[in-house]
Coordinates of C-alpha atoms and ligand atoms in Angstrom, one line a residue:
M25 CA -3.3 -4.6 -41.8
T26 CA -2.8 -8.3 -40.8
L27 CA -2.7 -10.9 -43.3
E28 CA -6.2 -12.3 -42.1
K29 CA -7.5 -8.8 -42.5
K30 CA -6.1 -8.4 -46.0
N31 CA -7.8 -11.7 -46.9
M32 CA -11.1 -10.6 -45.6
A33 CA -10.8 -7.3 -47.8
G34 CA -9.9 -9.4 -50.7
R35 CA -12.8 -11.6 -50.3
I36 CA -15.3 -8.7 -49.8
L37 CA -13.7 -7.0 -52.9
L38 CA -14.4 -10.1 -54.9
L39 CA -18.0 -10.6 -53.7
L40 CA -18.7 -6.8 -54.7
L41 CA -17.2 -7.6 -58.2
C42 CA -19.4 -10.6 -58.5
M43 CA -22.4 -8.7 -57.5
N44 CA -21.6 -6.1 -60.0
V45 CA -20.9 -8.7 -62.8
V46 CA -24.4 -10.1 -61.9
S47 CA -26.2 -6.9 -61.8
F48 CA -24.4 -6.0 -65.4
I49 CA -25.7 -9.3 -66.8
V50 CA -29.2 -8.6 -65.4
N51 CA -29.0 -5.2 -66.9
A52 CA -27.4 -5.9 -70.0
V53 CA -30.6 -6.9 -71.5
P54 CA -32.9 -4.0 -70.6
Q55 CA -36.1 -5.7 -69.3
T56 CA -38.2 -2.7 -70.3
C57 CA -37.7 1.1 -71.1
P58 CA -35.3 1.6 -68.1
A59 CA -35.7 5.4 -67.3
D60 CA -32.7 5.4 -64.8
L61 CA -30.1 4.0 -67.0
G62 CA -29.4 7.1 -68.8
G63 CA -29.7 5.2 -71.9
K64 CA -31.5 6.1 -75.2
C65 CA -35.0 5.2 -73.6
A66 CA -34.4 7.9 -71.1
E67 CA -33.6 10.8 -73.2
D68 CA -35.7 10.0 -76.3
D69 CA -39.6 10.1 -76.0
D70 CA -39.7 8.2 -79.4
W71 CA -38.2 5.1 -77.7
E72 CA -40.3 2.2 -79.3
G73 CA -39.3 -0.7 -77.4
E74 CA -41.6 -2.7 -75.0
F75 CA -42.5 -1.4 -71.5
F76 CA -44.0 -4.7 -70.5
P77 CA -41.7 -7.2 -72.1
G78 CA -42.7 -10.8 -71.0
I79 CA -46.3 -9.9 -70.7
P80 CA -48.2 -11.4 -73.5
K81 CA -51.7 -10.2 -75.1
I82 CA -54.1 -11.5 -72.5
K83 CA -56.3 -14.1 -73.9
Y84 CA -59.4 -16.0 -72.8
E85 CA -58.5 -19.5 -71.5
G86 CA -61.7 -20.4 -69.6
T87 CA -62.4 -21.3 -66.1
S88 CA -59.9 -24.3 -66.0
S89 CA -57.1 -21.9 -66.6
K90 CA -54.6 -21.3 -63.6
N91 CA -52.7 -18.8 -65.6
P92 CA -52.6 -15.3 -63.8
L93 CA -52.2 -13.6 -67.0
A94 CA -55.4 -14.8 -68.7
Y95 CA -59.0 -14.4 -68.6
K96 CA -61.3 -17.1 -67.1
W97 CA -64.6 -15.5 -67.4
Y98 CA -64.2 -12.6 -69.8
N99 CA -64.6 -13.6 -73.4
A100 CA -64.9 -10.5 -75.3
E101 CA -66.8 -11.9 -78.4
E102 CA -68.9 -14.3 -76.5
E103 CA -72.6 -13.3 -76.8
I104 CA -74.7 -13.1 -73.6
L105 CA -78.3 -12.1 -73.8
G106 CA -77.9 -11.1 -77.4
K107 CA -74.9 -8.7 -76.9
K108 CA -71.2 -9.4 -76.9
M109 CA -69.6 -9.3 -73.4
K110 CA -67.2 -6.5 -74.7
D111 CA -70.3 -4.5 -75.6
W112 CA -72.1 -4.9 -72.3
L113 CA -68.8 -4.2 -70.3
R114 CA -67.1 -1.5 -72.4
F115 CA -63.9 -1.6 -70.0
S116 CA -61.6 1.3 -69.6
V117 CA -58.2 1.8 -67.9
A118 CA -57.9 4.8 -65.6
F119 CA -54.6 6.5 -66.4
W120 CA -54.3 8.2 -63.0
H121 CA -54.3 5.0 -60.9
T122 CA -52.4 2.8 -63.4
F123 CA -49.7 5.3 -64.3
R124 CA -49.6 8.0 -61.8
G125 CA -50.6 5.9 -58.7
T126 CA -47.3 5.9 -56.5
G127 CA -48.7 3.8 -53.5
A128 CA -48.1 6.8 -51.2
D129 CA -50.8 7.2 -48.4
P130 CA -51.0 9.8 -45.7
F131 CA -48.6 7.8 -43.5
G132 CA -46.2 6.5 -46.0
A133 CA -43.9 7.0 -48.9
P134 CA -44.4 5.8 -52.5
T135 CA -43.8 2.1 -52.9
K136 CA -44.0 1.9 -56.6
Y137 CA -41.0 2.6 -58.9
W138 CA -42.1 1.7 -62.2
P139 CA -39.0 1.1 -64.6
W140 CA -40.0 3.6 -67.0
E141 CA -40.3 6.4 -64.3
D142 CA -37.6 8.9 -64.0
G143 CA -38.6 10.6 -61.2
T144 CA -39.6 13.8 -63.2
N145 CA -42.9 15.3 -64.3
S146 CA -41.4 16.5 -67.6
I147 CA -43.0 16.2 -71.1
A148 CA -40.6 13.6 -72.2
M149 CA -41.7 11.7 -69.1
A150 CA -45.4 12.4 -70.0
K151 CA -44.9 11.1 -73.4
R152 CA -43.0 8.0 -72.2
R153 CA -45.8 7.2 -69.8
M154 CA -48.3 7.5 -72.6
R155 CA -46.6 5.1 -74.6
A156 CA -46.6 2.6 -71.7
N157 CA -50.3 3.3 -71.3
F158 CA -51.1 2.3 -74.9
E159 CA -49.0 -0.8 -74.8
F160 CA -50.8 -1.7 -71.4
I161 CA -54.1 -1.2 -73.1
N162 CA -53.4 -3.0 -76.1
K163 CA -52.1 -6.1 -74.3
L164 CA -55.1 -6.0 -72.1
G165 CA -57.3 -5.9 -75.1
V166 CA -59.5 -3.1 -74.1
D167 CA -60.6 -0.2 -76.1
R168 CA -60.9 2.6 -73.8
W169 CA -59.2 4.8 -71.3
C170 CA -59.9 7.7 -69.0
F171 CA -57.8 10.6 -67.8
H172 CA -57.7 14.0 -66.0
D173 CA -55.8 16.7 -67.9
R174 CA -53.1 17.0 -65.1
D175 CA -52.5 13.2 -65.0
I176 CA -51.5 13.1 -68.6
A177 CA -49.5 16.2 -69.0
P178 CA -47.4 18.7 -66.6
D179 CA -49.2 21.8 -65.5
G180 CA -47.5 25.2 -66.4
K181 CA -46.8 28.3 -64.8
T182 CA -49.5 29.8 -66.7
L183 CA -52.7 28.5 -68.2
E184 CA -51.2 29.0 -71.8
E185 CA -48.2 27.0 -70.8
A186 CA -50.3 24.4 -69.2
N187 CA -52.6 24.1 -72.4
A188 CA -49.5 23.9 -74.6
N189 CA -48.1 21.0 -72.5
L190 CA -51.4 19.2 -72.8
D191 CA -51.5 19.7 -76.5
E192 CA -48.0 18.2 -77.0
V193 CA -49.0 15.1 -75.0
V194 CA -52.7 14.8 -76.5
A195 CA -51.1 14.9 -80.0
L196 CA -48.9 11.7 -79.3
A197 CA -51.9 10.0 -77.4
K198 CA -54.2 10.6 -80.5
E199 CA -51.5 9.0 -82.7
L200 CA -51.1 6.1 -80.4
Q201 CA -54.9 5.4 -80.0
G202 CA -55.0 4.2 -83.6
D203 CA -58.4 3.4 -85.1
K204 CA -59.8 1.5 -82.3
I205 CA -59.0 3.0 -78.7
R206 CA -60.8 6.1 -77.4
P207 CA -61.3 7.8 -74.2
L208 CA -64.3 6.5 -72.6
W209 CA -64.2 9.8 -70.7
G210 CA -61.9 12.8 -70.0
T211 CA -61.9 15.2 -67.2
A212 CA -60.3 18.3 -65.7
Q213 CA -58.4 17.8 -62.3
L214 CA -59.9 20.7 -60.2
F215 CA -58.7 19.5 -56.7
M216 CA -55.0 18.9 -56.7
H217 CA -53.7 22.5 -57.0
P218 CA -53.9 24.9 -53.9
R219 CA -55.9 27.4 -56.0
Y220 CA -58.9 24.9 -55.6
M221 CA -58.8 24.8 -51.9
H222 CA -62.2 26.2 -51.5
G223 CA -63.4 24.4 -54.7
G224 CA -63.4 25.1 -58.5
A225 CA -66.9 26.0 -59.5
T226 CA -68.1 26.6 -55.9
S227 CA -64.9 28.6 -54.7
S228 CA -65.6 31.8 -52.9
E229 CA -62.9 33.3 -55.2
V230 CA -64.4 34.5 -58.6
G231 CA -60.9 34.1 -60.2
V232 CA -60.8 30.5 -59.3
Y233 CA -64.3 30.0 -60.9
A234 CA -62.9 31.6 -64.2
Y235 CA -59.8 29.6 -63.9
A236 CA -61.7 26.3 -63.3
A237 CA -63.9 27.2 -66.4
A238 CA -60.9 27.7 -68.5
Q239 CA -59.4 24.4 -67.5
V240 CA -62.8 22.6 -68.1
K241 CA -63.0 24.2 -71.5
K242 CA -59.6 22.9 -72.5
A243 CA -60.4 19.5 -71.0
M244 CA -63.6 19.2 -73.1
E245 CA -61.7 20.3 -76.2
V246 CA -59.1 17.6 -75.8
T247 CA -61.5 15.1 -74.9
H248 CA -63.5 15.9 -78.0
Y249 CA -60.4 15.9 -80.2
L250 CA -59.7 12.4 -78.9
G251 CA -63.0 11.2 -79.9
G252 CA -63.9 10.9 -76.1
E253 CA -67.5 9.4 -75.6
N254 CA -68.2 11.1 -72.3
Y255 CA -67.0 14.0 -70.0
V256 CA -66.9 13.7 -66.3
F257 CA -67.3 16.1 -63.5
W258 CA -66.0 15.0 -60.2
G259 CA -66.7 17.5 -57.6
G260 CA -63.7 16.7 -55.2
R261 CA -63.6 20.0 -53.5
E262 CA -67.1 21.4 -54.6
G263 CA -68.6 21.2 -51.0
Y264 CA -67.7 22.6 -47.6
Q265 CA -65.7 22.0 -44.4
S266 CA -67.9 24.2 -42.2
L267 CA -71.5 25.8 -42.8
L268 CA -70.5 28.7 -40.5
N269 CA -68.4 30.2 -43.3
T270 CA -70.3 28.8 -46.2
D271 CA -73.1 30.3 -48.3
M272 CA -74.3 26.9 -49.5
E273 CA -77.2 28.3 -51.5
R274 CA -75.0 30.7 -53.4
E275 CA -72.2 28.0 -54.0
L276 CA -74.9 25.5 -55.4
D277 CA -76.2 28.4 -57.7
H278 CA -72.6 28.8 -58.9
L279 CA -72.3 25.2 -59.7
A280 CA -75.5 25.2 -61.6
R281 CA -74.2 28.2 -63.6
F282 CA -70.8 26.4 -64.2
L283 CA -72.5 23.2 -65.6
E284 CA -74.8 25.4 -67.8
G285 CA -71.6 26.9 -69.1
A286 CA -70.3 23.4 -69.9
V287 CA -73.4 22.4 -71.6
A288 CA -73.2 25.7 -73.7
Y289 CA -69.7 24.9 -74.7
K290 CA -70.2 21.4 -75.5
K291 CA -72.9 22.4 -77.9
K292 CA -70.6 25.1 -79.4
I293 CA -67.7 22.7 -80.3
G294 CA -70.2 20.0 -81.5
F295 CA -69.1 17.6 -78.8
N296 CA -71.8 14.8 -78.7
G297 CA -70.5 12.8 -75.7
T298 CA -72.6 12.6 -72.6
L299 CA -71.9 14.9 -69.5
L300 CA -71.7 12.7 -66.4
I301 CA -71.6 13.8 -62.7
E302 CA -69.8 11.6 -60.4
P303 CA -71.5 11.5 -56.9
K304 CA -69.3 11.3 -53.8
P305 CA -70.5 12.1 -50.4
Q306 CA -67.3 13.4 -48.7
E307 CA -63.5 13.0 -48.9
P308 CA -61.6 15.3 -49.4
T309 CA -64.3 17.6 -48.1
K310 CA -66.5 17.1 -45.1
H311 CA -69.5 17.4 -47.5
Q312 CA -69.6 17.3 -51.1
Y313 CA -72.6 18.7 -53.0
D314 CA -73.0 15.7 -55.2
W315 CA -73.5 13.4 -52.1
D316 CA -75.3 10.5 -53.9
A317 CA -77.5 9.6 -56.9
A318 CA -80.7 11.0 -55.3
T319 CA -79.0 14.3 -54.2
T320 CA -77.4 14.8 -57.6
A321 CA -80.8 14.2 -59.4
N322 CA -82.6 16.6 -57.2
F323 CA -79.8 19.2 -57.9
L324 CA -80.2 18.7 -61.6
R325 CA -83.9 18.8 -61.4
K326 CA -83.8 22.2 -59.4
Y327 CA -81.7 23.8 -62.0
G328 CA -83.3 22.4 -64.9
L329 CA -80.3 20.4 -66.1
L330 CA -82.0 16.8 -66.0
G331 CA -81.8 16.3 -69.8
E332 CA -78.2 17.4 -70.2
F333 CA -76.4 15.1 -67.8
K334 CA -76.2 11.5 -66.5
L335 CA -74.4 10.0 -63.6
N336 CA -71.2 8.2 -63.3
I337 CA -71.7 6.0 -60.4
E338 CA -68.6 4.9 -58.4
C339 CA -69.2 1.7 -56.2
N340 CA -66.9 2.8 -53.4
H341 CA -68.5 6.3 -53.3
A342 CA -71.9 4.7 -53.1
T343 CA -70.7 2.7 -50.1
L344 CA -69.2 5.9 -48.5
S345 CA -72.6 7.4 -48.7
G346 CA -74.1 4.6 -46.8
H347 CA -75.7 2.9 -49.7
S348 CA -74.7 -0.3 -51.6
C349 CA -73.5 0.2 -55.2
H350 CA -76.5 -1.7 -56.2
H351 CA -78.7 1.1 -54.6
D352 CA -77.1 3.9 -56.2
L353 CA -77.1 2.2 -59.5
E354 CA -80.9 1.6 -59.2
T355 CA -81.6 5.1 -58.1
A356 CA -79.8 6.4 -61.1
R357 CA -81.5 4.0 -63.4
I358 CA -85.0 4.6 -62.4
N359 CA -84.5 8.3 -62.8
G360 CA -83.1 7.7 -66.4
L361 CA -79.6 8.8 -65.2
L362 CA -77.4 5.8 -65.2
G363 CA -74.6 6.8 -67.6
N364 CA -71.3 5.1 -66.5
I365 CA -69.7 3.0 -63.8
D366 CA -66.5 3.7 -61.9
A367 CA -65.8 0.1 -61.2
N368 CA -64.2 -0.4 -57.9
T369 CA -65.0 -1.4 -54.3
G370 CA -64.3 -0.4 -50.7
D371 CA -63.2 -2.3 -47.7
P372 CA -65.9 -3.0 -45.2
Q373 CA -63.5 -2.6 -42.3
I374 CA -61.8 0.6 -43.6
G375 CA -64.0 3.9 -43.8
W376 CA -62.3 5.7 -46.5
D377 CA -62.3 5.4 -50.4
T378 CA -59.9 2.6 -50.8
D379 CA -60.5 2.3 -54.6
Q380 CA -60.0 -1.5 -54.7
F381 CA -60.6 -3.6 -57.7
M382 CA -64.0 -5.4 -57.4
T383 CA -63.8 -9.0 -56.5
D384 CA -66.9 -9.8 -54.8
I385 CA -69.0 -12.0 -57.2
G386 CA -72.4 -11.2 -55.4
E387 CA -71.7 -7.4 -55.9
A388 CA -70.8 -7.7 -59.3
T389 CA -73.8 -9.8 -60.1
M390 CA -76.1 -7.1 -58.6
V391 CA -74.2 -4.4 -60.6
M392 CA -74.9 -6.4 -63.7
L393 CA -78.5 -6.8 -63.0
S394 CA -78.8 -3.0 -62.8
V395 CA -76.7 -2.7 -66.1
I396 CA -78.9 -5.2 -68.0
R397 CA -82.0 -3.5 -66.8
N398 CA -80.7 -0.3 -68.0
G399 CA -80.2 -1.9 -71.6
G400 CA -76.4 -1.7 -71.1
L401 CA -74.2 1.7 -70.4
A402 CA -73.3 2.8 -74.0
P403 CA -71.9 5.4 -74.6
G404 CA -70.8 4.7 -71.0
G405 CA -69.0 1.7 -69.6
F406 CA -66.9 0.5 -66.9
N407 CA -63.9 2.7 -65.8
F408 CA -61.5 0.9 -63.4
D409 CA -61.1 3.8 -61.0
A410 CA -59.2 1.2 -58.9
K411 CA -55.6 1.0 -57.7
L412 CA -53.1 -1.6 -56.6
R413 CA -52.6 -2.0 -52.8
R414 CA -49.7 -0.2 -51.5
E415 CA -47.9 -3.3 -50.9
S416 CA -48.3 -4.7 -54.6
T417 CA -45.3 -3.6 -56.3
D418 CA -44.5 -5.5 -59.3
V419 CA -45.4 -4.3 -62.8
E420 CA -47.3 -7.6 -63.5
D421 CA -49.6 -6.7 -60.6
L422 CA -51.1 -3.9 -62.8
Y423 CA -52.2 -6.7 -65.3
I424 CA -53.4 -9.2 -62.6
A425 CA -55.4 -6.5 -60.8
H426 CA -57.2 -5.5 -64.2
I427 CA -57.7 -9.1 -65.2
S428 CA -59.2 -10.0 -62.0
G429 CA -61.6 -6.9 -62.0
M430 CA -62.7 -7.7 -65.6
D431 CA -63.2 -11.4 -64.8
T432 CA -65.2 -10.6 -61.8
L433 CA -67.6 -8.4 -63.8
A434 CA -67.7 -11.0 -66.5
R435 CA -68.9 -13.5 -64.0
G436 CA -71.4 -11.0 -62.6
L437 CA -72.8 -10.6 -66.4
R438 CA -73.0 -14.4 -66.7
N439 CA -74.9 -14.9 -63.3
A440 CA -77.2 -11.9 -63.9
A441 CA -77.9 -13.5 -67.3
K442 CA -78.8 -16.8 -65.7
L443 CA -81.0 -15.1 -63.1
I444 CA -82.9 -13.3 -65.8
E445 CA -83.1 -16.4 -68.2
D446 CA -84.3 -18.5 -65.1
G447 CA -87.0 -15.7 -64.3
S448 CA -87.7 -17.1 -60.8
L449 CA -86.5 -13.9 -59.0
A450 CA -88.6 -11.7 -61.3
E451 CA -91.6 -13.9 -60.7
L452 CA -91.2 -13.6 -57.1
V453 CA -91.2 -9.8 -57.2
R454 CA -94.1 -9.7 -59.9
K455 CA -96.2 -12.0 -57.5
R456 CA -95.2 -9.7 -54.5
Y457 CA -96.8 -6.7 -56.1
S458 CA -99.8 -8.7 -57.7
S459 CA -102.4 -7.1 -55.6
F460 CA -101.8 -4.0 -57.7
D461 CA -102.4 -5.8 -60.9
T462 CA -106.1 -5.5 -60.2
E463 CA -108.7 -3.0 -61.3
I464 CA -108.3 -0.7 -58.2
G465 CA -104.5 -1.3 -58.3
A466 CA -104.3 0.3 -61.9
E467 CA -106.5 3.2 -60.7
I468 CA -104.1 4.0 -57.9
E469 CA -101.2 3.7 -60.2
A470 CA -103.0 6.0 -62.7
G471 CA -103.5 8.5 -59.9
K472 CA -107.3 8.0 -60.4
A473 CA -108.0 6.8 -56.8
D474 CA -108.9 9.5 -54.1
F475 CA -108.7 9.2 -50.4
E476 CA -112.6 9.1 -50.0
M477 CA -112.8 6.1 -52.4
L478 CA -109.9 4.4 -50.7
E479 CA -111.5 4.9 -47.4
K480 CA -114.6 3.2 -48.6
L481 CA -112.8 0.3 -50.0
A482 CA -110.7 -0.2 -46.7
K483 CA -114.0 -0.2 -44.7
E484 CA -115.6 -2.8 -47.2
W485 CA -112.4 -5.0 -47.3
G486 CA -111.7 -5.0 -43.3
E487 CA -108.3 -5.9 -42.3
P488 CA -106.0 -6.6 -45.1
K489 CA -104.1 -9.9 -45.5
V490 CA -100.5 -9.3 -45.5
A491 CA -98.2 -11.8 -47.5
S492 CA -94.7 -12.7 -46.7
A493 CA -91.8 -10.8 -48.4
K494 CA -90.0 -13.9 -49.2
Q495 CA -86.5 -12.4 -48.5
E496 CA -84.7 -15.7 -47.8
L497 CA -86.1 -17.3 -50.8
A498 CA -85.0 -14.3 -53.1
E499 CA -81.5 -14.6 -51.5
M500 CA -81.4 -18.4 -52.1
I501 CA -82.4 -17.9 -55.8
F502 CA -79.8 -15.2 -56.1
Q503 CA -77.1 -17.3 -54.5
S504 CA -77.9 -20.4 -56.5
A505 CA -76.8 -18.2 -59.8
L506 CA -73.4 -17.4 -58.4
Ligands
XUL607 C1 -62.2 10.3 -56.9 C2 -62.5 9.7 -58.2 C3 -62.0 10.5 -59.4 C4 -63.1 10.7 -60.5 C5 -62.4 11.6 -61.6 O1 -62.7 9.6 -55.7 O2 -63.4 8.8 -58.2 O3 -60.9 9.9 -59.9 O4 -63.4 9.5 -61.1 O5 -62.1 12.9 -61.2
CO608 CO1 -64.1 7.8 -59.9

């Protein structure tokens, strides 16, 4: 080796040493529970340190604040239309997106490597993640969370093993919940495991139907044990890929029997939470039986299940079915079925369920108009069934996304209240139908006007005058509240 080469090698060695020292200094004070350092935190699920050091408890700072880690519009204790904001909004964190979302998509590998993750799906990891969940929820200042059985605990080789795993993690969750925090809802994951490839309740295999029932039974038990306020059925694989190999009538009958079984079991264990069905038109199946609010209402009506279920409307599901979120909320509401909202939004240029945090103030205002007309959502609420973009990879992005989603809905609530207090939109609608606020209108609405009578009137009145719909004026009034 020449002297020059030796010098170069020395310089590289020095540089590497310096880099090591820097990385030692950075790592010497663990920033969080660093699973990959092989320290106490990685081995011991009782580690009591902070997962989110440097993130304060998120506070309301008002609209002039530029702090990304503060609420600008959501002021939990402030009263709007006679109710505290926190009681209108009843926010919830979705465990699966926040703590199991990896950023993977059909074309790319995971992008998120949260420091507390050790790359396993062990019980110890599940417990560490659960501790991170409650620190997150507490710092955000919300009182609710939602989960699938298999998000929070590892599956097992047998049902008994899976149930035992779930019990162990749920016992810790119960302890960490304290007096205030409760599940907004729990659910069973009946779509990930290969056994559910033909569906759960609508599988062509009787053994799968039984397995799905057993899984729902257990998930209902743990939701009840944790003080959950609702229980959700999302039929991710309850549908078909081709009608040529499907007995749709038989599958729908099976689904109804399955839901009847859930109602009976809920009563047996004294679970008073609301059972919710979450419509979605497709993805992963070509056609899902709970297509949208109207289809689901009809299904419940046909099988005599109307009094037992409400709907969990997810905004991005509504748009996938060709409706606006406002449309599906109103359809649920006027059928007495609006129970909960999975608060997210889609992308107008992407055709699938992108599960983004809602940021459109107009959409949020329409959502809140429905919620106010519904008298609120309790015992339901707003579950953030929403995830970070694949490219958002900082831990603080988890907070920023939730803060932004909460502020958007809080802003929607303030705007909707403004519109209601102002009254001109309601007056425009009232005026539009005022021809029915007459004696004959009342008779029609009471079902007392037969066609002969109406024909006589039509002849007597002649060509009717037809008023303007005033759509642009309605839009102008709406916009002025945003
Ligand atoms: C999937 C979806 C689910 C349900 C619960 O699109 O929304 O996460 O909310 O299974
Ligand atoms: Co959802």
